[in-house]
Amino acid sequence: MSKGLLIVLSGPSGVGKGTVCTALRKRVPELIYSVSATTRQPRLGEENGVNYFFKSQEQFLDMIEKDQLLEHAEYVGNYYGTPRDFVEETLNSGKDIILEIEVQGALKVKEKFPEGIFVFLLPPSLDELKDRIQGRGTENQATIEHRMSVAEQEISLLQQYDYAVVNDEIDLACKRIESIIIAEHCKINSKSK
Ligand code: 5GP
């Protein structure tokens, strides 16, 4: 049996990774989602074990120590990481899994899983990105400025990815990613085989 595909959806904060990922999972229900661990506080409506595994700093450091994370990154003052076992078990069972993570983490996954499919989600423009981060209303001005400067550095790493998808419209962006997954499954020398 061939392994599943590891799909990494990355790109700057505010580009709409979460929204696109949620819409994509509805469109492709067999796609398994990797729930990350984080030390950030839950936002309104977020649930433990669904959106994230919310951890204290101590618990998170313990996960790192025990090598339970495939990758982790510090992002705007909090830790985020991908639980390793779930990803490996899913791939070994032949199912596709999607990781929705920031750029540093995505590049660490690439070192360990070069056979992964790395998709960079782009905003239509930087102005549009700033509007989206501000519009979310969950961040203060200093955090917005910080996220924008991180975003510009992140976009400069685009060349290290396999695919670039512009998130001009959610349905269209999902359709493009779904097409990438279908095409990757049709490859003669698929990266997952
Ligand atoms: P937020 O706080 O807005 O939920 O997420 C902040 C950033 O962390 C987003 O870019 C999100 O994609 C990223 N992120 C979420 N989970 C992980 C993870 O497990 N690892 C890494 N490296 N980044 C993550």
mmCIF file with all atom_site columns, C-alpha atoms and ligand atoms in Angstrom:
data_model
loop_
_atom_site.group_PDB
_atom_site.id
_atom_site.type_symbol
_atom_site.label_atom_id
_atom_site.label_alt_id
_atom_site.label_comp_id
_atom_site.label_asym_id
_atom_site.label_entity_id
_atom_site.label_seq_id
_atom_site.pdbx_PDB_ins_code
_atom_site.Cartn_x
_atom_site.Cartn_y
_atom_site.Cartn_z
_atom_site.occupancy
_atom_site.B_iso_or_equiv
_atom_site.pdbx_formal_charge
_atom_site.auth_seq_id
_atom_site.auth_comp_id
_atom_site.auth_asym_id
_atom_site.auth_atom_id
_atom_site.pdbx_PDB_model_num
ATOM   1   C CA  . MET A 1 1   ? 0.000   0.000  0.000   1.00 0.00 ? 1   MET A CA  1
ATOM   2   C CA  . SER A 1 2   ? 1.350   3.444  -0.847  1.00 0.00 ? 2   SER A CA  1
ATOM   3   C CA  . LYS A 1 3   ? 1.645   6.054  1.864   1.00 0.00 ? 3   LYS A CA  1
ATOM   4   C CA  . GLY A 1 4   ? -0.664  9.048  2.044   1.00 0.00 ? 4   GLY A CA  1
ATOM   5   C CA  . LEU A 1 5   ? 0.423   12.471 0.893   1.00 0.00 ? 5   LEU A CA  1
ATOM   6   C CA  . LEU A 1 6   ? 1.751   14.979 3.384   1.00 0.00 ? 6   LEU A CA  1
ATOM   7   C CA  . ILE A 1 7   ? 0.384   18.350 2.311   1.00 0.00 ? 7   ILE A CA  1
ATOM   8   C CA  . VAL A 1 8   ? 1.773   21.431 3.990   1.00 0.00 ? 8   VAL A CA  1
ATOM   9   C CA  . LEU A 1 9   ? -0.292  24.581 3.599   1.00 0.00 ? 9   LEU A CA  1
ATOM   10  C CA  . SER A 1 10  ? 1.730   27.568 4.653   1.00 0.00 ? 10  SER A CA  1
ATOM   11  C CA  . GLY A 1 11  ? 1.989   31.302 4.105   1.00 0.00 ? 11  GLY A CA  1
ATOM   12  C CA  . PRO A 1 12  ? 1.832   34.492 6.137   1.00 0.00 ? 12  PRO A CA  1
ATOM   13  C CA  . SER A 1 13  ? -0.538  34.992 9.049   1.00 0.00 ? 13  SER A CA  1
ATOM   14  C CA  . GLY A 1 14  ? -3.780  36.601 7.910   1.00 0.00 ? 14  GLY A CA  1
ATOM   15  C CA  . VAL A 1 15  ? -3.584  35.221 4.387   1.00 0.00 ? 15  VAL A CA  1
ATOM   16  C CA  . GLY A 1 16  ? -6.540  32.963 5.179   1.00 0.00 ? 16  GLY A CA  1
ATOM   17  C CA  . LYS A 1 17  ? -4.816  29.594 5.703   1.00 0.00 ? 17  LYS A CA  1
ATOM   18  C CA  . GLY A 1 18  ? -7.317  28.625 8.401   1.00 0.00 ? 18  GLY A CA  1
ATOM   19  C CA  . THR A 1 19  ? -10.369 29.598 6.340   1.00 0.00 ? 19  THR A CA  1
ATOM   20  C CA  . VAL A 1 20  ? -9.054  27.928 3.193   1.00 0.00 ? 20  VAL A CA  1
ATOM   21  C CA  . CYS A 1 21  ? -8.106  24.813 5.162   1.00 0.00 ? 21  CYS A CA  1
ATOM   22  C CA  . THR A 1 22  ? -11.594 24.555 6.716   1.00 0.00 ? 22  THR A CA  1
ATOM   23  C CA  . ALA A 1 23  ? -13.270 24.988 3.319   1.00 0.00 ? 23  ALA A CA  1
ATOM   24  C CA  . LEU A 1 24  ? -10.877 22.486 1.743   1.00 0.00 ? 24  LEU A CA  1
ATOM   25  C CA  . ARG A 1 25  ? -11.681 19.868 4.394   1.00 0.00 ? 25  ARG A CA  1
ATOM   26  C CA  . LYS A 1 26  ? -15.375 20.226 3.585   1.00 0.00 ? 26  LYS A CA  1
ATOM   27  C CA  . ARG A 1 27  ? -14.627 19.838 -0.095  1.00 0.00 ? 27  ARG A CA  1
ATOM   28  C CA  . VAL A 1 28  ? -12.248 16.902 0.425   1.00 0.00 ? 28  VAL A CA  1
ATOM   29  C CA  . PRO A 1 29  ? -13.692 15.127 3.506   1.00 0.00 ? 29  PRO A CA  1
ATOM   30  C CA  . GLU A 1 30  ? -11.194 12.261 3.337   1.00 0.00 ? 30  GLU A CA  1
ATOM   31  C CA  . LEU A 1 31  ? -8.340  14.715 3.937   1.00 0.00 ? 31  LEU A CA  1
ATOM   32  C CA  . ILE A 1 32  ? -7.104  14.372 7.531   1.00 0.00 ? 32  ILE A CA  1
ATOM   33  C CA  . TYR A 1 33  ? -6.230  17.543 9.453   1.00 0.00 ? 33  TYR A CA  1
ATOM   34  C CA  . SER A 1 34  ? -3.281  17.725 11.820  1.00 0.00 ? 34  SER A CA  1
ATOM   35  C CA  . VAL A 1 35  ? -4.289  19.539 15.049  1.00 0.00 ? 35  VAL A CA  1
ATOM   36  C CA  . SER A 1 36  ? -1.308  21.534 16.351  1.00 0.00 ? 36  SER A CA  1
ATOM   37  C CA  . ALA A 1 37  ? -0.220  22.169 19.914  1.00 0.00 ? 37  ALA A CA  1
ATOM   38  C CA  . THR A 1 38  ? 0.200   25.790 21.010  1.00 0.00 ? 38  THR A CA  1
ATOM   39  C CA  . THR A 1 39  ? 0.923   27.892 24.074  1.00 0.00 ? 39  THR A CA  1
ATOM   40  C CA  . ARG A 1 40  ? -1.281  30.732 22.824  1.00 0.00 ? 40  ARG A CA  1
ATOM   41  C CA  . GLN A 1 41  ? -4.550  31.457 24.608  1.00 0.00 ? 41  GLN A CA  1
ATOM   42  C CA  . PRO A 1 42  ? -7.700  30.133 22.917  1.00 0.00 ? 42  PRO A CA  1
ATOM   43  C CA  . ARG A 1 43  ? -9.663  32.726 20.921  1.00 0.00 ? 43  ARG A CA  1
ATOM   44  C CA  . LEU A 1 44  ? -13.408 32.977 21.342  1.00 0.00 ? 44  LEU A CA  1
ATOM   45  C CA  . GLY A 1 45  ? -15.047 29.825 20.008  1.00 0.00 ? 45  GLY A CA  1
ATOM   46  C CA  . GLU A 1 46  ? -11.845 27.782 19.780  1.00 0.00 ? 46  GLU A CA  1
ATOM   47  C CA  . GLU A 1 47  ? -11.953 24.319 21.321  1.00 0.00 ? 47  GLU A CA  1
ATOM   48  C CA  . ASN A 1 48  ? -9.187  22.241 22.838  1.00 0.00 ? 48  ASN A CA  1
ATOM   49  C CA  . GLY A 1 49  ? -8.398  19.229 20.629  1.00 0.00 ? 49  GLY A CA  1
ATOM   50  C CA  . VAL A 1 50  ? -10.354 20.677 17.687  1.00 0.00 ? 50  VAL A CA  1
ATOM   51  C CA  . ASN A 1 51  ? -8.611  23.912 16.737  1.00 0.00 ? 51  ASN A CA  1
ATOM   52  C CA  . TYR A 1 52  ? -5.468  23.327 18.797  1.00 0.00 ? 52  TYR A CA  1
ATOM   53  C CA  . PHE A 1 53  ? -4.213  21.359 21.771  1.00 0.00 ? 53  PHE A CA  1
ATOM   54  C CA  . PHE A 1 54  ? -3.795  24.285 24.165  1.00 0.00 ? 54  PHE A CA  1
ATOM   55  C CA  . LYS A 1 55  ? -0.720  23.748 26.360  1.00 0.00 ? 55  LYS A CA  1
ATOM   56  C CA  . SER A 1 56  ? 1.138   25.596 29.092  1.00 0.00 ? 56  SER A CA  1
ATOM   57  C CA  . GLN A 1 57  ? 4.722   26.582 28.315  1.00 0.00 ? 57  GLN A CA  1
ATOM   58  C CA  . GLU A 1 58  ? 5.893   23.780 30.624  1.00 0.00 ? 58  GLU A CA  1
ATOM   59  C CA  . GLN A 1 59  ? 3.760   21.148 28.871  1.00 0.00 ? 59  GLN A CA  1
ATOM   60  C CA  . PHE A 1 60  ? 4.955   22.352 25.477  1.00 0.00 ? 60  PHE A CA  1
ATOM   61  C CA  . LEU A 1 61  ? 8.632   22.213 26.466  1.00 0.00 ? 61  LEU A CA  1
ATOM   62  C CA  . ASP A 1 62  ? 8.023   18.712 27.782  1.00 0.00 ? 62  ASP A CA  1
ATOM   63  C CA  . MET A 1 63  ? 6.637   17.665 24.372  1.00 0.00 ? 63  MET A CA  1
ATOM   64  C CA  . ILE A 1 64  ? 9.786   19.039 22.711  1.00 0.00 ? 64  ILE A CA  1
ATOM   65  C CA  . GLU A 1 65  ? 11.983  17.237 25.247  1.00 0.00 ? 65  GLU A CA  1
ATOM   66  C CA  . LYS A 1 66  ? 10.196  13.927 24.563  1.00 0.00 ? 66  LYS A CA  1
ATOM   67  C CA  . ASP A 1 67  ? 10.561  14.434 20.800  1.00 0.00 ? 67  ASP A CA  1
ATOM   68  C CA  . GLN A 1 68  ? 6.784   14.338 20.355  1.00 0.00 ? 68  GLN A CA  1
ATOM   69  C CA  . LEU A 1 69  ? 6.743   17.192 17.829  1.00 0.00 ? 69  LEU A CA  1
ATOM   70  C CA  . LEU A 1 70  ? 7.587   16.828 14.155  1.00 0.00 ? 70  LEU A CA  1
ATOM   71  C CA  . GLU A 1 71  ? 8.446   20.521 14.106  1.00 0.00 ? 71  GLU A CA  1
ATOM   72  C CA  . HIS A 1 72  ? 7.840   23.514 16.303  1.00 0.00 ? 72  HIS A CA  1
ATOM   73  C CA  . ALA A 1 73  ? 8.313   27.236 15.963  1.00 0.00 ? 73  ALA A CA  1
ATOM   74  C CA  . GLU A 1 74  ? 8.054   30.309 18.100  1.00 0.00 ? 74  GLU A CA  1
ATOM   75  C CA  . TYR A 1 75  ? 5.728   32.749 16.455  1.00 0.00 ? 75  TYR A CA  1
ATOM   76  C CA  . VAL A 1 76  ? 4.875   36.247 17.771  1.00 0.00 ? 76  VAL A CA  1
ATOM   77  C CA  . GLY A 1 77  ? 5.592   35.239 21.381  1.00 0.00 ? 77  GLY A CA  1
ATOM   78  C CA  . ASN A 1 78  ? 3.968   31.782 21.417  1.00 0.00 ? 78  ASN A CA  1
ATOM   79  C CA  . TYR A 1 79  ? 5.011   28.243 20.596  1.00 0.00 ? 79  TYR A CA  1
ATOM   80  C CA  . TYR A 1 80  ? 3.277   26.176 17.924  1.00 0.00 ? 80  TYR A CA  1
ATOM   81  C CA  . GLY A 1 81  ? 4.091   22.575 16.973  1.00 0.00 ? 81  GLY A CA  1
ATOM   82  C CA  . THR A 1 82  ? 2.880   19.533 15.048  1.00 0.00 ? 82  THR A CA  1
ATOM   83  C CA  . PRO A 1 83  ? 2.351   16.312 17.040  1.00 0.00 ? 83  PRO A CA  1
ATOM   84  C CA  . ARG A 1 84  ? 4.543   13.715 15.303  1.00 0.00 ? 84  ARG A CA  1
ATOM   85  C CA  . ASP A 1 85  ? 2.804   10.371 15.933  1.00 0.00 ? 85  ASP A CA  1
ATOM   86  C CA  . PHE A 1 86  ? -0.537  11.375 14.447  1.00 0.00 ? 86  PHE A CA  1
ATOM   87  C CA  . VAL A 1 87  ? 1.103   12.540 11.205  1.00 0.00 ? 87  VAL A CA  1
ATOM   88  C CA  . GLU A 1 88  ? 3.196   9.391  10.838  1.00 0.00 ? 88  GLU A CA  1
ATOM   89  C CA  . GLU A 1 89  ? 0.320   7.030  11.664  1.00 0.00 ? 89  GLU A CA  1
ATOM   90  C CA  . THR A 1 90  ? -1.984  8.775  9.169   1.00 0.00 ? 90  THR A CA  1
ATOM   91  C CA  . LEU A 1 91  ? 0.583   8.623  6.358   1.00 0.00 ? 91  LEU A CA  1
ATOM   92  C CA  . ASN A 1 92  ? 1.382   4.969  7.081   1.00 0.00 ? 92  ASN A CA  1
ATOM   93  C CA  . SER A 1 93  ? -2.325  4.110  6.898   1.00 0.00 ? 93  SER A CA  1
ATOM   94  C CA  . GLY A 1 94  ? -2.372  5.469  3.337   1.00 0.00 ? 94  GLY A CA  1
ATOM   95  C CA  . LYS A 1 95  ? -4.405  8.587  4.117   1.00 0.00 ? 95  LYS A CA  1
ATOM   96  C CA  . ASP A 1 96  ? -3.542  12.139 3.100   1.00 0.00 ? 96  ASP A CA  1
ATOM   97  C CA  . ILE A 1 97  ? -2.910  14.663 5.862   1.00 0.00 ? 97  ILE A CA  1
ATOM   98  C CA  . ILE A 1 98  ? -2.784  18.446 5.754   1.00 0.00 ? 98  ILE A CA  1
ATOM   99  C CA  . LEU A 1 99  ? -0.693  20.631 8.064   1.00 0.00 ? 99  LEU A CA  1
ATOM   100 C CA  . GLU A 1 100 ? -1.664  24.296 8.276   1.00 0.00 ? 100 GLU A CA  1
ATOM   101 C CA  . ILE A 1 101 ? 1.483   25.882 9.701   1.00 0.00 ? 101 ILE A CA  1
ATOM   102 C CA  . GLU A 1 102 ? 3.690   28.973 9.453   1.00 0.00 ? 102 GLU A CA  1
ATOM   103 C CA  . VAL A 1 103 ? 6.739   29.218 7.215   1.00 0.00 ? 103 VAL A CA  1
ATOM   104 C CA  . GLN A 1 104 ? 9.639   28.363 9.586   1.00 0.00 ? 104 GLN A CA  1
ATOM   105 C CA  . GLY A 1 105 ? 7.838   25.174 10.637  1.00 0.00 ? 105 GLY A CA  1
ATOM   106 C CA  . ALA A 1 106 ? 6.990   24.267 7.045   1.00 0.00 ? 106 ALA A CA  1
ATOM   107 C CA  . LEU A 1 107 ? 10.662  24.463 6.062   1.00 0.00 ? 107 LEU A CA  1
ATOM   108 C CA  . LYS A 1 108 ? 11.603  22.226 9.007   1.00 0.00 ? 108 LYS A CA  1
ATOM   109 C CA  . VAL A 1 109 ? 9.004   19.672 7.845   1.00 0.00 ? 109 VAL A CA  1
ATOM   110 C CA  . LYS A 1 110 ? 10.580  19.851 4.373   1.00 0.00 ? 110 LYS A CA  1
ATOM   111 C CA  . GLU A 1 111 ? 13.950  18.782 5.823   1.00 0.00 ? 111 GLU A CA  1
ATOM   112 C CA  . LYS A 1 112 ? 12.338  15.696 7.384   1.00 0.00 ? 112 LYS A CA  1
ATOM   113 C CA  . PHE A 1 113 ? 9.761   14.963 4.680   1.00 0.00 ? 113 PHE A CA  1
ATOM   114 C CA  . PRO A 1 114 ? 11.150  16.188 1.350   1.00 0.00 ? 114 PRO A CA  1
ATOM   115 C CA  . GLU A 1 115 ? 8.461   14.028 -0.284  1.00 0.00 ? 115 GLU A CA  1
ATOM   116 C CA  . GLY A 1 116 ? 5.777   16.361 1.142   1.00 0.00 ? 116 GLY A CA  1
ATOM   117 C CA  . ILE A 1 117 ? 3.764   18.705 -1.070  1.00 0.00 ? 117 ILE A CA  1
ATOM   118 C CA  . PHE A 1 118 ? 4.525   22.279 -0.019  1.00 0.00 ? 118 PHE A CA  1
ATOM   119 C CA  . VAL A 1 119 ? 1.863   24.841 -0.905  1.00 0.00 ? 119 VAL A CA  1
ATOM   120 C CA  . PHE A 1 120 ? 2.345   28.553 -0.245  1.00 0.00 ? 120 PHE A CA  1
ATOM   121 C CA  . LEU A 1 121 ? -0.835  30.588 0.074   1.00 0.00 ? 121 LEU A CA  1
ATOM   122 C CA  . LEU A 1 122 ? -0.354  34.165 -1.118  1.00 0.00 ? 122 LEU A CA  1
ATOM   123 C CA  . PRO A 1 123 ? -2.476  37.261 -0.478  1.00 0.00 ? 123 PRO A CA  1
ATOM   124 C CA  . PRO A 1 124 ? -3.572  39.142 -3.615  1.00 0.00 ? 124 PRO A CA  1
ATOM   125 C CA  . SER A 1 125 ? -1.390  42.024 -2.260  1.00 0.00 ? 125 SER A CA  1
ATOM   126 C CA  . LEU A 1 126 ? 0.339   43.184 0.953   1.00 0.00 ? 126 LEU A CA  1
ATOM   127 C CA  . ASP A 1 127 ? -2.296  45.908 1.470   1.00 0.00 ? 127 ASP A CA  1
ATOM   128 C CA  . GLU A 1 128 ? -4.994  43.275 1.271   1.00 0.00 ? 128 GLU A CA  1
ATOM   129 C CA  . LEU A 1 129 ? -3.103  41.188 3.860   1.00 0.00 ? 129 LEU A CA  1
ATOM   130 C CA  . LYS A 1 130 ? -2.927  44.126 6.301   1.00 0.00 ? 130 LYS A CA  1
ATOM   131 C CA  . ASP A 1 131 ? -6.667  44.751 5.846   1.00 0.00 ? 131 ASP A CA  1
ATOM   132 C CA  . ARG A 1 132 ? -7.375  41.094 6.618   1.00 0.00 ? 132 ARG A CA  1
ATOM   133 C CA  . ILE A 1 133 ? -5.245  41.045 9.784   1.00 0.00 ? 133 ILE A CA  1
ATOM   134 C CA  . GLN A 1 134 ? -6.878  44.309 10.967  1.00 0.00 ? 134 GLN A CA  1
ATOM   135 C CA  . GLY A 1 135 ? -10.347 43.112 9.989   1.00 0.00 ? 135 GLY A CA  1
ATOM   136 C CA  . ARG A 1 136 ? -9.992  40.005 12.139  1.00 0.00 ? 136 ARG A CA  1
ATOM   137 C CA  . GLY A 1 137 ? -10.117 42.379 15.140  1.00 0.00 ? 137 GLY A CA  1
ATOM   138 C CA  . THR A 1 138 ? -8.298  39.947 17.425  1.00 0.00 ? 138 THR A CA  1
ATOM   139 C CA  . GLU A 1 139 ? -4.867  41.606 17.302  1.00 0.00 ? 139 GLU A CA  1
ATOM   140 C CA  . ASN A 1 140 ? -3.604  44.927 18.755  1.00 0.00 ? 140 ASN A CA  1
ATOM   141 C CA  . GLN A 1 141 ? -1.690  47.457 16.589  1.00 0.00 ? 141 GLN A CA  1
ATOM   142 C CA  . ALA A 1 142 ? 1.805   46.348 17.703  1.00 0.00 ? 142 ALA A CA  1
ATOM   143 C CA  . THR A 1 143 ? 0.961   42.697 16.936  1.00 0.00 ? 143 THR A CA  1
ATOM   144 C CA  . ILE A 1 144 ? -0.436  43.694 13.516  1.00 0.00 ? 144 ILE A CA  1
ATOM   145 C CA  . GLU A 1 145 ? 2.792   45.552 12.644  1.00 0.00 ? 145 GLU A CA  1
ATOM   146 C CA  . HIS A 1 146 ? 4.858   42.601 13.875  1.00 0.00 ? 146 HIS A CA  1
ATOM   147 C CA  . ARG A 1 147 ? 2.773   40.121 11.842  1.00 0.00 ? 147 ARG A CA  1
ATOM   148 C CA  . MET A 1 148 ? 3.144   42.312 8.718   1.00 0.00 ? 148 MET A CA  1
ATOM   149 C CA  . SER A 1 149 ? 6.952   42.439 9.005   1.00 0.00 ? 149 SER A CA  1
ATOM   150 C CA  . VAL A 1 150 ? 7.085   38.663 9.567   1.00 0.00 ? 150 VAL A CA  1
ATOM   151 C CA  . ALA A 1 151 ? 4.786   38.242 6.524   1.00 0.00 ? 151 ALA A CA  1
ATOM   152 C CA  . GLU A 1 152 ? 7.161   40.159 4.238   1.00 0.00 ? 152 GLU A CA  1
ATOM   153 C CA  . GLN A 1 153 ? 10.108  37.987 5.327   1.00 0.00 ? 153 GLN A CA  1
ATOM   154 C CA  . GLU A 1 154 ? 8.000   34.853 4.844   1.00 0.00 ? 154 GLU A CA  1
ATOM   155 C CA  . ILE A 1 155 ? 6.929   35.737 1.305   1.00 0.00 ? 155 ILE A CA  1
ATOM   156 C CA  . SER A 1 156 ? 10.624  35.966 0.378   1.00 0.00 ? 156 SER A CA  1
ATOM   157 C CA  . LEU A 1 157 ? 10.882  32.178 1.044   1.00 0.00 ? 157 LEU A CA  1
ATOM   158 C CA  . LEU A 1 158 ? 8.321   31.309 -1.633  1.00 0.00 ? 158 LEU A CA  1
ATOM   159 C CA  . GLN A 1 159 ? 10.896  29.679 -3.940  1.00 0.00 ? 159 GLN A CA  1
ATOM   160 C CA  . GLN A 1 160 ? 11.375  26.820 -1.478  1.00 0.00 ? 160 GLN A CA  1
ATOM   161 C CA  . TYR A 1 161 ? 7.790   25.635 -2.043  1.00 0.00 ? 161 TYR A CA  1
ATOM   162 C CA  . ASP A 1 162 ? 6.329   23.383 -4.729  1.00 0.00 ? 162 ASP A CA  1
ATOM   163 C CA  . TYR A 1 163 ? 3.206   25.439 -5.440  1.00 0.00 ? 163 TYR A CA  1
ATOM   164 C CA  . ALA A 1 164 ? 1.981   29.025 -5.014  1.00 0.00 ? 164 ALA A CA  1
ATOM   165 C CA  . VAL A 1 165 ? -1.759  29.562 -4.651  1.00 0.00 ? 165 VAL A CA  1
ATOM   166 C CA  . VAL A 1 166 ? -3.242  33.075 -4.527  1.00 0.00 ? 166 VAL A CA  1
ATOM   167 C CA  . ASN A 1 167 ? -6.101  33.368 -2.055  1.00 0.00 ? 167 ASN A CA  1
ATOM   168 C CA  . ASP A 1 168 ? -8.132  35.902 -4.033  1.00 0.00 ? 168 ASP A CA  1
ATOM   169 C CA  . GLU A 1 169 ? -11.317 33.940 -3.457  1.00 0.00 ? 169 GLU A CA  1
ATOM   170 C CA  . ILE A 1 170 ? -11.753 31.042 -1.017  1.00 0.00 ? 170 ILE A CA  1
ATOM   171 C CA  . ASP A 1 171 ? -13.562 28.673 -3.383  1.00 0.00 ? 171 ASP A CA  1
ATOM   172 C CA  . LEU A 1 172 ? -11.034 29.263 -6.123  1.00 0.00 ? 172 LEU A CA  1
ATOM   173 C CA  . ALA A 1 173 ? -8.077  28.782 -3.773  1.00 0.00 ? 173 ALA A CA  1
ATOM   174 C CA  . CYS A 1 174 ? -9.617  25.490 -2.538  1.00 0.00 ? 174 CYS A CA  1
ATOM   175 C CA  . LYS A 1 175 ? -10.218 24.323 -6.074  1.00 0.00 ? 175 LYS A CA  1
ATOM   176 C CA  . ARG A 1 176 ? -6.557  25.001 -6.925  1.00 0.00 ? 176 ARG A CA  1
ATOM   177 C CA  . ILE A 1 177 ? -5.323  23.046 -3.887  1.00 0.00 ? 177 ILE A CA  1
ATOM   178 C CA  . GLU A 1 178 ? -7.712  20.176 -4.573  1.00 0.00 ? 178 GLU A CA  1
ATOM   179 C CA  . SER A 1 179 ? -6.386  20.061 -8.152  1.00 0.00 ? 179 SER A CA  1
ATOM   180 C CA  . ILE A 1 180 ? -2.826  19.913 -6.821  1.00 0.00 ? 180 ILE A CA  1
ATOM   181 C CA  . ILE A 1 181 ? -3.736  16.936 -4.597  1.00 0.00 ? 181 ILE A CA  1
ATOM   182 C CA  . ILE A 1 182 ? -5.461  15.126 -7.470  1.00 0.00 ? 182 ILE A CA  1
ATOM   183 C CA  . ALA A 1 183 ? -2.505  15.766 -9.777  1.00 0.00 ? 183 ALA A CA  1
ATOM   184 C CA  . GLU A 1 184 ? -0.020  14.549 -7.154  1.00 0.00 ? 184 GLU A CA  1
ATOM   185 C CA  . HIS A 1 185 ? -1.976  11.288 -6.863  1.00 0.00 ? 185 HIS A CA  1
ATOM   186 C CA  . CYS A 1 186 ? -1.813  10.840 -10.630 1.00 0.00 ? 186 CYS A CA  1
ATOM   187 C CA  . LYS A 1 187 ? 1.956   11.286 -10.819 1.00 0.00 ? 187 LYS A CA  1
ATOM   188 C CA  . ILE A 1 188 ? 3.838   8.291  -12.191 1.00 0.00 ? 188 ILE A CA  1
ATOM   189 C CA  . ASN A 1 189 ? 6.647   8.874  -9.707  1.00 0.00 ? 189 ASN A CA  1
ATOM   190 C CA  . SER A 1 190 ? 4.472   10.285 -6.964  1.00 0.00 ? 190 SER A CA  1
ATOM   191 C CA  . LYS A 1 191 ? 6.536   11.698 -4.090  1.00 0.00 ? 191 LYS A CA  1
ATOM   192 C CA  . SER A 1 192 ? 4.590   9.477  -1.642  1.00 0.00 ? 192 SER A CA  1
ATOM   193 C CA  . LYS A 1 193 ? 5.371   6.147  -3.337  1.00 0.00 ? 193 LYS A CA  1
HETATM 194 P P1  . 5GP B 2 .   ? -2.821  31.658 15.066  1.00 0.00 ? 1   5GP B P1  1
HETATM 195 O O1  . 5GP B 2 .   ? -2.300  32.153 16.377  1.00 0.00 ? 1   5GP B O1  1
HETATM 196 O O2  . 5GP B 2 .   ? -3.303  32.777 14.184  1.00 0.00 ? 1   5GP B O2  1
HETATM 197 O O3  . 5GP B 2 .   ? -3.796  30.519 15.202  1.00 0.00 ? 1   5GP B O3  1
HETATM 198 O O4  . 5GP B 2 .   ? -1.577  31.004 14.300  1.00 0.00 ? 1   5GP B O4  1
HETATM 199 C C1  . 5GP B 2 .   ? -0.409  31.743 14.102  1.00 0.00 ? 1   5GP B C1  1
HETATM 200 C C2  . 5GP B 2 .   ? 0.446   31.043 13.084  1.00 0.00 ? 1   5GP B C2  1
HETATM 201 O O5  . 5GP B 2 .   ? 0.901   29.785 13.586  1.00 0.00 ? 1   5GP B O5  1
HETATM 202 C C3  . 5GP B 2 .   ? -0.320  30.740 11.787  1.00 0.00 ? 1   5GP B C3  1
HETATM 203 O O6  . 5GP B 2 .   ? 0.507   31.122 10.707  1.00 0.00 ? 1   5GP B O6  1
HETATM 204 C C4  . 5GP B 2 .   ? -0.506  29.239 11.848  1.00 0.00 ? 1   5GP B C4  1
HETATM 205 O O7  . 5GP B 2 .   ? -0.548  28.668 10.548  1.00 0.00 ? 1   5GP B O7  1
HETATM 206 C C5  . 5GP B 2 .   ? 0.763   28.818 12.570  1.00 0.00 ? 1   5GP B C5  1
HETATM 207 N N1  . 5GP B 2 .   ? 0.693   27.486 13.143  1.00 0.00 ? 1   5GP B N1  1
HETATM 208 C C6  . 5GP B 2 .   ? -0.389  26.820 13.603  1.00 0.00 ? 1   5GP B C6  1
HETATM 209 N N2  . 5GP B 2 .   ? -0.039  25.601 14.015  1.00 0.00 ? 1   5GP B N2  1
HETATM 210 C C7  . 5GP B 2 .   ? 1.287   25.470 13.800  1.00 0.00 ? 1   5GP B C7  1
HETATM 211 C C8  . 5GP B 2 .   ? 2.241   24.413 14.018  1.00 0.00 ? 1   5GP B C8  1
HETATM 212 O O8  . 5GP B 2 .   ? 1.947   23.329 14.484  1.00 0.00 ? 1   5GP B O8  1
HETATM 213 N N3  . 5GP B 2 .   ? 3.513   24.671 13.681  1.00 0.00 ? 1   5GP B N3  1
HETATM 214 C C9  . 5GP B 2 .   ? 3.905   25.845 13.161  1.00 0.00 ? 1   5GP B C9  1
HETATM 215 N N4  . 5GP B 2 .   ? 5.189   25.974 12.842  1.00 0.00 ? 1   5GP B N4  1
HETATM 216 N N5  . 5GP B 2 .   ? 3.048   26.851 12.941  1.00 0.00 ? 1   5GP B N5  1
HETATM 217 C C10 . 5GP B 2 .   ? 1.756   26.670 13.257  1.00 0.00 ? 1   5GP B C10 1
#
